[in-house]
Structures are given as structure tokens and as C-alpha cells.
mmCIF file of C-alpha atoms in Angstrom:
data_model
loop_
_atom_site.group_PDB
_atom_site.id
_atom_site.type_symbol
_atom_site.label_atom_id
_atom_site.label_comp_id
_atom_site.label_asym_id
_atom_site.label_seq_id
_atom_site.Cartn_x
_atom_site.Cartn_y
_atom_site.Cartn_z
ATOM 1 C CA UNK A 14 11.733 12.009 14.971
ATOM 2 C CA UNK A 15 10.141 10.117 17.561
ATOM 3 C CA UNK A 16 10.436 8.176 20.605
ATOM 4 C CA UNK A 17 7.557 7.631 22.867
ATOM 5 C CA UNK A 18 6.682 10.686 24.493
ATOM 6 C CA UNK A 19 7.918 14.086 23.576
ATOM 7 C CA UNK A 20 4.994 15.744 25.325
ATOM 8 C CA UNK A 21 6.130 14.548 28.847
ATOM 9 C CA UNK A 22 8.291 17.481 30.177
ATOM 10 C CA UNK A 23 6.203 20.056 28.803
ATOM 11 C CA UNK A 24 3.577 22.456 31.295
ATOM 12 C CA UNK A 25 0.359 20.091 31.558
ATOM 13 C CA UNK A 26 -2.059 22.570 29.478
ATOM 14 C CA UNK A 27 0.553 22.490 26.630
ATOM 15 C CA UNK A 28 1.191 19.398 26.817
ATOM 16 C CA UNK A 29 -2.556 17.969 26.632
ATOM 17 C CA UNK A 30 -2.856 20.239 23.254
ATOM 18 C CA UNK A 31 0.149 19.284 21.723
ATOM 19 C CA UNK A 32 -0.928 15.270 21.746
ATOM 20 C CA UNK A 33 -4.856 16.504 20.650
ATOM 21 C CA UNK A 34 -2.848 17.873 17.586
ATOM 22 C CA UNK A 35 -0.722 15.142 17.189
ATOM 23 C CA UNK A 36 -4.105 12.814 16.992
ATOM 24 C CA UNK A 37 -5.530 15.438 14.840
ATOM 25 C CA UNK A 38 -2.775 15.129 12.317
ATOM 26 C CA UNK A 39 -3.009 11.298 12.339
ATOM 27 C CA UNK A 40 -6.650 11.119 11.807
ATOM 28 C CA UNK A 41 -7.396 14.037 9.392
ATOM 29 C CA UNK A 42 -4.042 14.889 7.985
ATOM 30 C CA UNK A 43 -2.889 18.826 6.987
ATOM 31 C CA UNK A 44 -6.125 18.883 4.508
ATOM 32 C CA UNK A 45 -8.824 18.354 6.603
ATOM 33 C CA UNK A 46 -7.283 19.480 9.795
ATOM 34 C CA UNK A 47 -9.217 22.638 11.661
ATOM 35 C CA UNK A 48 -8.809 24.001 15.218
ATOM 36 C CA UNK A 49 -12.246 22.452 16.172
ATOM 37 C CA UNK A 50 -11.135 18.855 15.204
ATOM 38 C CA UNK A 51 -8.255 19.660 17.294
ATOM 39 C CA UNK A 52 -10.635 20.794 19.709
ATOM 40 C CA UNK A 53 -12.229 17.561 19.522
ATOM 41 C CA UNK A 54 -8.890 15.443 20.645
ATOM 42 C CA UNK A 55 -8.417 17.995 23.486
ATOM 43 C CA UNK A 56 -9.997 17.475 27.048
ATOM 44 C CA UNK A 57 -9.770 20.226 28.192
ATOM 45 C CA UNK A 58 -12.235 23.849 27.110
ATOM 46 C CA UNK A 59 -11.493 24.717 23.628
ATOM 47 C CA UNK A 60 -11.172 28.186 24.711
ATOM 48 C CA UNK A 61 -7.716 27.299 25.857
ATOM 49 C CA UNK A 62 -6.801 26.972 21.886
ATOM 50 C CA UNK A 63 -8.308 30.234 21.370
ATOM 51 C CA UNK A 64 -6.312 32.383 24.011
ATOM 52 C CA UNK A 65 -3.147 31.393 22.629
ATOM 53 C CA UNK A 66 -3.130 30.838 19.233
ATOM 54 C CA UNK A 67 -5.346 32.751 16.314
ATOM 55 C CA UNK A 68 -5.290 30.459 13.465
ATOM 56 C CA UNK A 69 -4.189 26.744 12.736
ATOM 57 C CA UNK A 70 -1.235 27.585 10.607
ATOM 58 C CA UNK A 71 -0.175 28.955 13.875
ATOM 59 C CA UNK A 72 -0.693 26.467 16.506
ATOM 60 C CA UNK A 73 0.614 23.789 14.058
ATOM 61 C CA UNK A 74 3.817 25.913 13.422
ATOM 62 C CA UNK A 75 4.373 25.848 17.345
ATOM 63 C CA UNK A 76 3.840 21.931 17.151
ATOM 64 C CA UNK A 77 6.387 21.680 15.125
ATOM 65 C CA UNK A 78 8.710 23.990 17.402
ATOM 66 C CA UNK A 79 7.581 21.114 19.965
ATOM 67 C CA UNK A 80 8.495 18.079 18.478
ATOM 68 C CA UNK A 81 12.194 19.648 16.619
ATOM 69 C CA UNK A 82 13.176 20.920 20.500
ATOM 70 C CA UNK A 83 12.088 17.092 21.330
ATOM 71 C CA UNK A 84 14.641 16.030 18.692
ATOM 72 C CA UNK A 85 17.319 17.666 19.905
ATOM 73 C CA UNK A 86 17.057 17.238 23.761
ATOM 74 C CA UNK A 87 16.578 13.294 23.537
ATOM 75 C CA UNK A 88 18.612 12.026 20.777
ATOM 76 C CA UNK A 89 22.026 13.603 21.570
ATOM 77 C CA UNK A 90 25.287 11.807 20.102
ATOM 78 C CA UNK A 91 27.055 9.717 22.592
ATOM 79 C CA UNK A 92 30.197 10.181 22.298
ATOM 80 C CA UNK A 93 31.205 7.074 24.397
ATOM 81 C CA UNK A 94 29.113 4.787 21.407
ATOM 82 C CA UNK A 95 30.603 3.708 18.121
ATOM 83 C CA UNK A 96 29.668 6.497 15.141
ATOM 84 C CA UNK A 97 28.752 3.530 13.220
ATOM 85 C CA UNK A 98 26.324 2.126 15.319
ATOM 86 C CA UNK A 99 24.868 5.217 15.953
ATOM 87 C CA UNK A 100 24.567 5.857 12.406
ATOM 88 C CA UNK A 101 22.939 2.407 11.797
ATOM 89 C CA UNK A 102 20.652 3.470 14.388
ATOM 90 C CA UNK A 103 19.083 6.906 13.146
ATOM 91 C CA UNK A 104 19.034 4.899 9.138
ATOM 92 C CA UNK A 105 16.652 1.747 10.879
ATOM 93 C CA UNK A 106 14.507 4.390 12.057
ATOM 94 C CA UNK A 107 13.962 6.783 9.506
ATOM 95 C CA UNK A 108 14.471 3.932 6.899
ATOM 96 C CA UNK A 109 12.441 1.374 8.362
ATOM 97 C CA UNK A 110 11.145 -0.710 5.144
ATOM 98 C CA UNK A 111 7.589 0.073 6.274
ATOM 99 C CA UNK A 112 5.866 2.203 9.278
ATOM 100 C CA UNK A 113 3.249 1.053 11.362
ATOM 101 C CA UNK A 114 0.244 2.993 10.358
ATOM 102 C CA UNK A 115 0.042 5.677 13.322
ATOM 103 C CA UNK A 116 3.595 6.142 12.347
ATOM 104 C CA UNK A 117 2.813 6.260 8.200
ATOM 105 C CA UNK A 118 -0.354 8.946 9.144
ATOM 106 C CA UNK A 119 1.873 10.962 11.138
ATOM 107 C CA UNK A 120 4.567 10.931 8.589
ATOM 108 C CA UNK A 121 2.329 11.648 5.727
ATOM 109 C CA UNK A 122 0.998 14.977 6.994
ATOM 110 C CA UNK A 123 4.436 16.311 7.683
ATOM 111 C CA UNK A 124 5.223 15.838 3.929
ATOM 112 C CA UNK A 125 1.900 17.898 3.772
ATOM 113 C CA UNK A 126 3.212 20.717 6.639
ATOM 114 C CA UNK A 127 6.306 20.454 4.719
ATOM 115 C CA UNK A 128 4.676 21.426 1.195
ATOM 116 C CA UNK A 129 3.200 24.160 3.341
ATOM 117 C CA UNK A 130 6.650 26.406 3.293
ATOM 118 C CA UNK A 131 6.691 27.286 -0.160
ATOM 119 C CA UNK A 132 3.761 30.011 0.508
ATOM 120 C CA UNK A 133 4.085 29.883 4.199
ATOM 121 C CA UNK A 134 7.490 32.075 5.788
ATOM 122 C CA UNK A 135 6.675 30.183 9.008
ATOM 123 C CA UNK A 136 6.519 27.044 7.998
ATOM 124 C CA UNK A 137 9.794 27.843 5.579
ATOM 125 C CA UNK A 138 11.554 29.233 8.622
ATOM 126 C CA UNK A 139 10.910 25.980 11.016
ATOM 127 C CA UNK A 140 11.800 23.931 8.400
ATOM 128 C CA UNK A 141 15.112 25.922 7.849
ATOM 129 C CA UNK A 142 15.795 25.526 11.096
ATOM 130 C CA UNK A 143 14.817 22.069 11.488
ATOM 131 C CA UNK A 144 17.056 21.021 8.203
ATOM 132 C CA UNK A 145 20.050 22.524 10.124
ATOM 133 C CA UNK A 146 19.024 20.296 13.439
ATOM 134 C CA UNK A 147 19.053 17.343 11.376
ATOM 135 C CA UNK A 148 22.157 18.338 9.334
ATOM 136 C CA UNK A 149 24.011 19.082 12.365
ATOM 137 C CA UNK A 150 22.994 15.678 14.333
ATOM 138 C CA UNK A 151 24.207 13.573 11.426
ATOM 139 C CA UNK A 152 26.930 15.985 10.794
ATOM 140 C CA UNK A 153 28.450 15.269 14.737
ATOM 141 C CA UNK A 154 27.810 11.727 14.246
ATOM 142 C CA UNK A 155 30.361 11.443 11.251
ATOM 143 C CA UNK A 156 32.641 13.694 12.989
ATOM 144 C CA UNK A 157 32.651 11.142 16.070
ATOM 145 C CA UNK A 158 33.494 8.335 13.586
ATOM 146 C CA UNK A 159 36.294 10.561 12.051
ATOM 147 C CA UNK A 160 37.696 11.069 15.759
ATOM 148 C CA UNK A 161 36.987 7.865 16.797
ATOM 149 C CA UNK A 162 39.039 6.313 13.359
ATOM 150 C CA UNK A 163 36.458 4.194 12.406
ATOM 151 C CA UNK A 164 35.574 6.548 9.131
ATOM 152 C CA UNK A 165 37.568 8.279 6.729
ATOM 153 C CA UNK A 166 38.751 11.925 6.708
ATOM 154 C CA UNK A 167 35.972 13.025 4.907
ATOM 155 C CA UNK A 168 33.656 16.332 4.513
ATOM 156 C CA UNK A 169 31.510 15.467 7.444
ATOM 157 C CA UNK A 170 28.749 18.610 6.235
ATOM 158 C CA UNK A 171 28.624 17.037 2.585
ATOM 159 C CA UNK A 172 28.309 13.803 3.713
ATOM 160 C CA UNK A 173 25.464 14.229 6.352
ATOM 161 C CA UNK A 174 23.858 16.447 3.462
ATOM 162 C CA UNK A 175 23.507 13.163 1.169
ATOM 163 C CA UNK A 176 22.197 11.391 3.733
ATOM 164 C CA UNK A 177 19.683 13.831 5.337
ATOM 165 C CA UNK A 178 18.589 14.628 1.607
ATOM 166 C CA UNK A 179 18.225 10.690 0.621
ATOM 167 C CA UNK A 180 16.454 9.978 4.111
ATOM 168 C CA UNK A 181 13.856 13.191 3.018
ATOM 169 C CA UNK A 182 13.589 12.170 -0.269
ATOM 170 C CA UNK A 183 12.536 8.848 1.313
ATOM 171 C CA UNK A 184 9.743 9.874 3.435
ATOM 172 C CA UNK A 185 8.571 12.190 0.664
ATOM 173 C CA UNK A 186 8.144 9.404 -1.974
ATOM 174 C CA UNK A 187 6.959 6.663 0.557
ATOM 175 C CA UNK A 188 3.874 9.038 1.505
ATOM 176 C CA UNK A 189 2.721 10.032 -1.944
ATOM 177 C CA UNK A 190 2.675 6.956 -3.775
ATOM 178 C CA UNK A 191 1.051 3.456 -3.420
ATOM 179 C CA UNK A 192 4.141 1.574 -2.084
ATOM 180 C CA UNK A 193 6.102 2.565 -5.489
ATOM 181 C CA UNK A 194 9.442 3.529 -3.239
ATOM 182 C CA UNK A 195 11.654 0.453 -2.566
ATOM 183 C CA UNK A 196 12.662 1.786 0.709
ATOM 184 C CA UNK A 197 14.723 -1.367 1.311
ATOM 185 C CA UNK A 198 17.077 -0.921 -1.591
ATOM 186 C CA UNK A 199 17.762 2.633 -0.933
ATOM 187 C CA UNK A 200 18.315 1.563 2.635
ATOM 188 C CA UNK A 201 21.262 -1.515 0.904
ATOM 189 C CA UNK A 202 22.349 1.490 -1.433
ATOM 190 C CA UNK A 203 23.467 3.824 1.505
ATOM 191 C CA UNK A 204 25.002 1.067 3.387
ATOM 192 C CA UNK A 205 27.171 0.298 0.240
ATOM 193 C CA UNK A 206 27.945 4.375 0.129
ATOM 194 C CA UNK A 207 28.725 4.109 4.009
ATOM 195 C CA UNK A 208 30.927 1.525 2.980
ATOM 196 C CA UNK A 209 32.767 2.295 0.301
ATOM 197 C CA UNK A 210 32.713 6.015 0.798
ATOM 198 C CA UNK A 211 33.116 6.068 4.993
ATOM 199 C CA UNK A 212 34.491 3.205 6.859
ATOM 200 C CA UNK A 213 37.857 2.645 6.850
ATOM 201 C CA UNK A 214 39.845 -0.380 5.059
ATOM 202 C CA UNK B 27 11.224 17.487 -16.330
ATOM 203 C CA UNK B 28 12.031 19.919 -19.125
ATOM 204 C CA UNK B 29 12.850 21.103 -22.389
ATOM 205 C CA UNK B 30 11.945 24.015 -23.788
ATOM 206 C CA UNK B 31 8.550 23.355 -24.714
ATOM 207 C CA UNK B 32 6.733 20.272 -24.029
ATOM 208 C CA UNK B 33 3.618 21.491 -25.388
ATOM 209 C CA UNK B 34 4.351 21.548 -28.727
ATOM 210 C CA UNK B 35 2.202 18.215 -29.989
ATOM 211 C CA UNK B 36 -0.870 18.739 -28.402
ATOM 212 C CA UNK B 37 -3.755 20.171 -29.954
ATOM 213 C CA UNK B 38 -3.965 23.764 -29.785
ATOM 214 C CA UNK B 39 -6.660 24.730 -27.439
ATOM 215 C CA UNK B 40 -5.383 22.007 -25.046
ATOM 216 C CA UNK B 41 -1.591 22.986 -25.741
ATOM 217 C CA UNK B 42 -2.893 26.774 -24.812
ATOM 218 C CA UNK B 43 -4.435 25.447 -21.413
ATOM 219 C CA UNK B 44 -2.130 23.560 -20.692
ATOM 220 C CA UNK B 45 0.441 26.333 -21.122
ATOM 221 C CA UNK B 46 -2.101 28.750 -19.027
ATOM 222 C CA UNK B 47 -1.719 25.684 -15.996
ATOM 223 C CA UNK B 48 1.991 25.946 -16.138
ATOM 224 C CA UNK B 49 1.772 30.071 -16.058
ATOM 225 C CA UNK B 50 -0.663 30.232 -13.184
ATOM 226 C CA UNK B 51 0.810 27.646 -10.999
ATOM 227 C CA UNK B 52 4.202 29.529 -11.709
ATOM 228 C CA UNK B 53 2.617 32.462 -10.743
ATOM 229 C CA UNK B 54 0.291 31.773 -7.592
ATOM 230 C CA UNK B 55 1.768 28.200 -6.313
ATOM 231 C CA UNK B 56 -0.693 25.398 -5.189
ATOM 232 C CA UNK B 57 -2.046 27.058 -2.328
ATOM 233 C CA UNK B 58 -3.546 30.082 -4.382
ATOM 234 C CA UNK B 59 -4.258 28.700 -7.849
ATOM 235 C CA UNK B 60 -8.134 28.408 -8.942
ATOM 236 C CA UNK B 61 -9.493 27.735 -12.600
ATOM 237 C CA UNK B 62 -10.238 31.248 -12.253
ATOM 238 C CA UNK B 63 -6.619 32.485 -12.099
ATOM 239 C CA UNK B 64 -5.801 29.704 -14.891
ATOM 240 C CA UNK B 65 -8.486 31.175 -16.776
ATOM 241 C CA UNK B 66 -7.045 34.532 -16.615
ATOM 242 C CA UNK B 67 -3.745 33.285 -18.287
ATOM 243 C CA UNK B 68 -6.238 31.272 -21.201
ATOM 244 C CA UNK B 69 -6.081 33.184 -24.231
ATOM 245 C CA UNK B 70 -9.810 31.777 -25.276
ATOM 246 C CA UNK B 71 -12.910 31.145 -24.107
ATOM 247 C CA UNK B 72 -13.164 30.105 -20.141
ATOM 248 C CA UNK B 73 -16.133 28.434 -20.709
ATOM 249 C CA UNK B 74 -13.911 25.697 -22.642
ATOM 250 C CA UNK B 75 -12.022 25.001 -19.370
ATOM 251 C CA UNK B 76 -15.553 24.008 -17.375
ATOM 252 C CA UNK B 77 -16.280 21.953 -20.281
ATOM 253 C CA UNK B 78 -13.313 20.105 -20.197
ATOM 254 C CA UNK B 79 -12.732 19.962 -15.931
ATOM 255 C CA UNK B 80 -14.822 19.793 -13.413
ATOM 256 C CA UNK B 81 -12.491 21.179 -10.548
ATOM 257 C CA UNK B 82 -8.955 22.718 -10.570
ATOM 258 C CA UNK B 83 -7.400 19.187 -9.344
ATOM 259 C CA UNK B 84 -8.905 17.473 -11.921
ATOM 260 C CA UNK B 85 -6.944 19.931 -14.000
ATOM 261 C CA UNK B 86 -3.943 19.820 -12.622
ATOM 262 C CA UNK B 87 -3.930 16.222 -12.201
ATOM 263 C CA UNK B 88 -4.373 16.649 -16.573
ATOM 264 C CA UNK B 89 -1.320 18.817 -16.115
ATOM 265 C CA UNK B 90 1.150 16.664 -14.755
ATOM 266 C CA UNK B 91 -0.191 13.625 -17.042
ATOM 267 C CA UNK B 92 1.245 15.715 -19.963
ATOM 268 C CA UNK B 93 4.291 16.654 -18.253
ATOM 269 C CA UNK B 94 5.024 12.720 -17.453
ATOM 270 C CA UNK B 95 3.860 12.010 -21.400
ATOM 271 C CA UNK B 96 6.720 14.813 -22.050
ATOM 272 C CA UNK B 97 8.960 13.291 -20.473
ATOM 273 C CA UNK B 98 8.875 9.980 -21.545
ATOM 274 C CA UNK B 99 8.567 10.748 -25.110
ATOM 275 C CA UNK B 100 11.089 13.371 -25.088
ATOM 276 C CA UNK B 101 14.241 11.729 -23.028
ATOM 277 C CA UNK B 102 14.639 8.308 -24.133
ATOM 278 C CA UNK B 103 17.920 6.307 -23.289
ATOM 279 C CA UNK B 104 20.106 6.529 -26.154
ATOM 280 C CA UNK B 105 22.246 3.174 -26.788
ATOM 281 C CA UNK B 106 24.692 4.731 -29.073
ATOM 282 C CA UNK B 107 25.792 7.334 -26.073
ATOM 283 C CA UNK B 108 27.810 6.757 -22.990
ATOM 284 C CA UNK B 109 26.018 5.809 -20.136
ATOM 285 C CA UNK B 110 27.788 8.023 -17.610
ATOM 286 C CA UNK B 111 27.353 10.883 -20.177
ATOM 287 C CA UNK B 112 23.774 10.492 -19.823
ATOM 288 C CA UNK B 113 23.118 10.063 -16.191
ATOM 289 C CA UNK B 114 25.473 13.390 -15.337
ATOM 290 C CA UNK B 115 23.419 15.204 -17.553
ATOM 291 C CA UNK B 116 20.496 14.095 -16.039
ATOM 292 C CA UNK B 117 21.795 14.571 -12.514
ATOM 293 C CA UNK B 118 23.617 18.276 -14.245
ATOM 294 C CA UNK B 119 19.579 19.168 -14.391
ATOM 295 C CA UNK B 120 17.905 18.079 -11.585
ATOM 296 C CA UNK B 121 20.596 18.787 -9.051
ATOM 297 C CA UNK B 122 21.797 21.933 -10.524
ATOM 298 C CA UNK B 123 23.197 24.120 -7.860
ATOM 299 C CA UNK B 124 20.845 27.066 -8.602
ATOM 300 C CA UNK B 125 17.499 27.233 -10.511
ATOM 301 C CA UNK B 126 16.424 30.213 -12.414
ATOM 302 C CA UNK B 127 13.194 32.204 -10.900
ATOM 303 C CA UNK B 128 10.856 30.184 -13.615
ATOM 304 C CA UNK B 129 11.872 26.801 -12.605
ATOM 305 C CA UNK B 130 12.540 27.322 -9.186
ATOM 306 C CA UNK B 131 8.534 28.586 -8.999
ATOM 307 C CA UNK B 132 7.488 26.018 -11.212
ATOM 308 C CA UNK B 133 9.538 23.082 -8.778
ATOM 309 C CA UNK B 134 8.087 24.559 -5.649
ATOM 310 C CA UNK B 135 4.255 24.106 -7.053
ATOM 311 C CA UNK B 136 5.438 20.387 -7.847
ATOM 312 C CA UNK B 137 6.186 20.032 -4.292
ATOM 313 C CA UNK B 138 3.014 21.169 -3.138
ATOM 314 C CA UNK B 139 1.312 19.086 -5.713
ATOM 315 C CA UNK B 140 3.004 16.175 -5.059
ATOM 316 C CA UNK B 141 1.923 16.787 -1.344
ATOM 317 C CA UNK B 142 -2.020 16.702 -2.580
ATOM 318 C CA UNK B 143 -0.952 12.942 -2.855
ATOM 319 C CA UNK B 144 -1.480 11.516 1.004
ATOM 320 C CA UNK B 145 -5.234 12.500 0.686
ATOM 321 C CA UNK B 146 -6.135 12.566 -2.694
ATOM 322 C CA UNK B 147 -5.862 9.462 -4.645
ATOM 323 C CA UNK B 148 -5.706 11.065 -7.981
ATOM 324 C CA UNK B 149 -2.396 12.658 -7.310
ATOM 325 C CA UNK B 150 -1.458 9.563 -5.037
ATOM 326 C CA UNK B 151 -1.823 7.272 -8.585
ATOM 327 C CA UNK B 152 -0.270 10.613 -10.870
ATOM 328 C CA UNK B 153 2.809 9.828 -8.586
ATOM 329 C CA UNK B 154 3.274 6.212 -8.758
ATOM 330 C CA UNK B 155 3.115 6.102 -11.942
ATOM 331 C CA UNK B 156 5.431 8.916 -12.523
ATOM 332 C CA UNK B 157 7.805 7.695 -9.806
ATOM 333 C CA UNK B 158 7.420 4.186 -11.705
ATOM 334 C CA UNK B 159 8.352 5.960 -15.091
ATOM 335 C CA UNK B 160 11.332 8.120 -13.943
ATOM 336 C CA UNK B 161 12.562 4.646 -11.826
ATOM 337 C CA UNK B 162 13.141 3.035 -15.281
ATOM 338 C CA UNK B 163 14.217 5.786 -16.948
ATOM 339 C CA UNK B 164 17.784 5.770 -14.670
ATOM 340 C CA UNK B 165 17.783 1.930 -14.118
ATOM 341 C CA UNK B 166 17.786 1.979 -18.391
ATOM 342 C CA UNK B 167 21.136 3.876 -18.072
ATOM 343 C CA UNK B 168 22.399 1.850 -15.504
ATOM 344 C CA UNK B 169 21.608 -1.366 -17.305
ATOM 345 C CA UNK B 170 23.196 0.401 -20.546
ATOM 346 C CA UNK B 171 26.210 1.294 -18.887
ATOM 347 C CA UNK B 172 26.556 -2.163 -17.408
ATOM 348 C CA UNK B 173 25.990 -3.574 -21.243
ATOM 349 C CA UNK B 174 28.446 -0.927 -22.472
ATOM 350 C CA UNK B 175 31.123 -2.001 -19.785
ATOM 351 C CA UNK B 176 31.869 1.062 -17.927
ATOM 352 C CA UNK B 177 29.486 0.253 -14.907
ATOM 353 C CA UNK B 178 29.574 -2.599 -12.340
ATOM 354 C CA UNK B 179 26.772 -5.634 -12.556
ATOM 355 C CA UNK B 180 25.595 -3.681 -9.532
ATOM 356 C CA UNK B 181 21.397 -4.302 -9.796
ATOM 357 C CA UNK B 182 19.569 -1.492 -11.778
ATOM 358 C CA UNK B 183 16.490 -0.793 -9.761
ATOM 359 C CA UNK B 184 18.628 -0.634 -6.104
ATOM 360 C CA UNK B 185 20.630 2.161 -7.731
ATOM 361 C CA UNK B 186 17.942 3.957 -10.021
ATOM 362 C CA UNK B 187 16.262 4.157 -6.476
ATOM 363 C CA UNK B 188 18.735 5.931 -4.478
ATOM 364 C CA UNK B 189 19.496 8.320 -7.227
ATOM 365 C CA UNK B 190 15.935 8.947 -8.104
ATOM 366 C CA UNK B 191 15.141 9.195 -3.920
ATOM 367 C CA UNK B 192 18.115 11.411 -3.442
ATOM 368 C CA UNK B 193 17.105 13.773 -6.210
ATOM 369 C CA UNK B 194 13.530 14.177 -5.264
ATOM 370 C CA UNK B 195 14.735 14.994 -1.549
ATOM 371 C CA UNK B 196 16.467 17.695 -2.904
ATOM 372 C CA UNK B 197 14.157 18.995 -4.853
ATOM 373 C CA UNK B 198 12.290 18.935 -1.375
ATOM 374 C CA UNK B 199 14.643 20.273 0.880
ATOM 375 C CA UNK B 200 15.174 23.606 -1.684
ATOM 376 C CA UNK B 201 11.519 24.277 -2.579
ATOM 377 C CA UNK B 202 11.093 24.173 1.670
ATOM 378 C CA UNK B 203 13.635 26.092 3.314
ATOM 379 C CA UNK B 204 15.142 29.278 2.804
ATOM 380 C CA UNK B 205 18.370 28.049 0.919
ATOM 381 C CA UNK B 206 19.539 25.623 4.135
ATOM 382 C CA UNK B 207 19.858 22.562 1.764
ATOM 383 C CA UNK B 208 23.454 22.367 -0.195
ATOM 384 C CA UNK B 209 22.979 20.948 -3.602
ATOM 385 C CA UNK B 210 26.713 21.125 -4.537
ATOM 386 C CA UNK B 211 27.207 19.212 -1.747
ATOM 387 C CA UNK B 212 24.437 16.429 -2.477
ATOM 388 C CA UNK B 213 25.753 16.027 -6.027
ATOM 389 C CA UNK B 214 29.468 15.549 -5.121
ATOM 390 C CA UNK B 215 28.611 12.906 -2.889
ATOM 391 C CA UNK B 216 26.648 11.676 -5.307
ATOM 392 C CA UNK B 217 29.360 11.417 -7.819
ATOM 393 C CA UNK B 218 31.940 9.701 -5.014
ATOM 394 C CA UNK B 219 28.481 6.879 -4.837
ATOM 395 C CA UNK B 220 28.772 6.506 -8.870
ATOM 396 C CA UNK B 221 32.785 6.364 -8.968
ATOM 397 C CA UNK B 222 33.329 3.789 -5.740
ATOM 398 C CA UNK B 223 29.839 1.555 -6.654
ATOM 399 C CA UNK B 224 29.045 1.760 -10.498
ATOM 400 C CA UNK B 225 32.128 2.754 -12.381
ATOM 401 C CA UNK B 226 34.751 0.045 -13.033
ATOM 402 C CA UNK B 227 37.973 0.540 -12.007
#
């Protein structure tokens, strides 16, 4: 859930390791990612990565703490802009008809940390708690559009959970085949749900 | 994508290995299954498994073939049935609120299979083409139902790919997190999407 730098308020040490994994993810993916390689991005001693964390299930677990806190300190809903636009903003980004390739490598090995939770209680738990982040963000911004009358009186938990589920389902498909997912049409199919199902008459 | 026994055709040592895949990937997941352990569920010889396989993808990646031959042999469209009949019992299965311990183990070692795809290009093509397959398999029910009258001349493939997107994003978002994703939720969204785009007033 990016914008340009959710490293920059972090403690300088922290900070430094948390881009190294970053570039470690977009180079080598989940597969062939190991704390050296990490190592490898990060200029400072590798000991560093030693002290604090014991294996790289664990430092990439904490990565992902990084970049969900990220999420919700910078993209807050604003309640002073129209629901609608803000809506329209969060579906061009996560349904942008293609990613630029740092963008499609990063996303690709969080479908891989992702498939990580069924055997892994850490990785299940941050993505629980991620799931409700996201659910919760869309959640407020059809809420604002209820209060501010530009959408119907409708479920505003059911309807985020269609949309967080379509934008996941999404991502997922777009990283695991060759180009199959017409990311474009789901994108026209939502706005037509937005439509028909949200907006006022 | 199931019915009761999708192995029934094959030839009987393969229909037995295939059977032992299905067991030991129920049993131990993705992250812990090895010819070994699919060996152990193999009621013959597991010296017929190295002649067949070289490595447990290459298996696996044989697995899911005959789960996507299943499924397109065993679900055709039927013309002489109601469309809408046949795409809520397709979204009745794969969005069912609950799954039973079986399926629910069996859906979560699809997810992690289906995450071997961003670095192995073996799974990456077992996707596509799968993806490509279960695509036409919903936009032949919407292009029925728009033959039969009952749906809009709203395009087939735009639709087939939200439903199909929104479906495998649930099947995602439950194999991930500890129960955060609500399914009930998803699917009666999805039904106020069929009723306001597809169905004819």
C-alpha cells in the first residue's frame, strides 16, 4: 500500500534494514529470499540482523508490521474530500491495469508472504490484522459517502468486504498467471457495482 | 473444484497417486509435503512415483492438471437449465460460508500452490490456463442467460472476470487469516451485483 517512502520516520538502523528487505523481496522474491541476501542490500554490519531477529520468517513478519503501520498513518480518510473520489482513488491504485515492474516484484512476493499463513500463525496473525486495516479504511470511506449523501444507506462492512475481497483476488491472479487477469474489466465491473449498488439517483 | 471423486477415469495406479497427492497435501500443506510423505499415503510401490516424477512439483503440477481436466469434463454449461440456477450453484460452492475440515485443508494447499506461481513457471502456466478455463466456464452462463433472456447484453468476459476475481480473493482471504474475511457478506453483495447489472428487470 505504497507511497514513496514508508521507511522515512522510522530510527535510522531500522530503517536502513527495512528498505535492504524491501530490495530483497523485489529481486529474489519469498523463495529465494535468505537473511544473507538481505544482508547483501544492507550497508550497514550484518550482525545488526542477527541481534534482533533469529530467523527470516521473523524479520519479514516485522516488515510487514512496518509497511501495515505505514498504511494506516499516511492514508487516513479525509473527511473534508468527497467519499467518491476517495474511493476512485484507493481502486486506480490497487487496480491499476498494469504495475511498473518494481511495483509487480514487490506485489508478487506478498502473494508469496501471503501463502505463507496457512502453516505460519505469524504470518496468519499479521494478515488478520492487516485484512481488518484494510476492511476498516474502505469501510470509513463508505461511511463518509453515506454521511456525506452521496451513497446509499447501505451495509458499509459488507460492502467494503466485496471490494477488499475483489481488489485481493486481483493482485492474487495478476501475480500468478501470464497476464490471464483482465484487470481493466474488473476495474469497469466495480465501477458499474459502485454505481448501481452505491451512488445515489 | 469438486465432486465427489474426480479420480474415477484414470488408470488405476495413476488414479491411486493421484488420490495419495490429494491425501498428503490435505494432510501436511505445501510447505511440508515431499514425495516421501505422498509416498507414505501410495498404496504400491514408491519406486513407481520416481519413475513417473522427477521432483514433488513436477508432481503436483500433474496434480492440479487432473483437477482442471476434472473440472472441465465434469461441469459443463447445461443449455436446457436456467442460467441463474447455474451460476448460484456455482457461487453456493465456492463462496459457501463455511468449509468442512477436508476442503478447507485441501483450499489452503491450493493457495500455497497457486503462490509457487511468481517463481516457478510451471505453476505460473498451470494457472493461466486454469484461470483461462474457469473464465469461460462463467462467461458460458452469462452468455446462456443472455440467450435465454433473463440476463442483460452486459459483455460475458467483463462479468465472468469480476465473479471469477472476487471468488478467488475469497478463497484467499479465508485460507490466510484466522476467520477475519466474511463470506456471507462477499456473496450478498455479490448477489445485489447480479440483480442491479445482469438480471432484467
Amino acid at each position: 500500500m505504497p507511497s514513496p517512502d514508508p521507511f522515512h520516520d522510522m530510527d535510522e538502523t531500522q530503517t536502513a534494514l527495512m528498505r535492504a528487505t524491501y530490495d530483497a523481496l523485489c529481486e529474489h522474491g519469498y523463495a529465494d529470499i535468505t537473511i544473507q541476501r538481505i544482508g547483501d542490500e544492507f550497508p550497514k554490519s550484518k550482525s545488526l540482523i542477527y541481534q534482533h531477529y533469529d530467523s527470516k520468517d521473523e524479520l519479514l513478519v516485522a516488515f510487514l508490521e512496518t509497511m501495515i503501520e505505514h498504511f494506516e498513518t499516511e492514508i487516513p480518510v479525509e473527511d473534508s474530500t468527497d467519499a467518491l473520489d476517495q474511493l476512485q482513488t484507493l481502486l486506480d491504485h490497487l487496480l491499476a491495469p498494469q504495475l511498473e515492474t518494481e511495483r509487480y516484484e514487490f506485489t508478487s512476493a506478498m502473494t508469496e508472504l501471503r501463502a505463507q499463513a496457512p502453516h505460519n500463525e505469524a504470518y496468519r496473525d499479521h494478515f488478520s490484522k492487516s485484512d481488518r486495516i484494510i476492511h476498516e479504511h474502505i469501510a470509513d470511506i463508505i461511511r463518509l459517502g453515506i454521511d456525506q449523501g452521496t451513497f446509499r444507506a447501505v451495509d458499509p462492512d459488507r460492502t467494503a468486504e466485496l471490494l477488499h475481497t475483489t481488489i485481493d483476488g486481483a493482485m492474487l491472479r495478476r501475480t500468478t498467471t501470464n497476464e490471464t487477469a483482465d484487470i481493466s474489466a474488473i476495474r469497469h465491473e466495480i465501477e458499474e457495482y459502485i454505481h448501481r449498488r452505491l451512488i445515489k439517483e
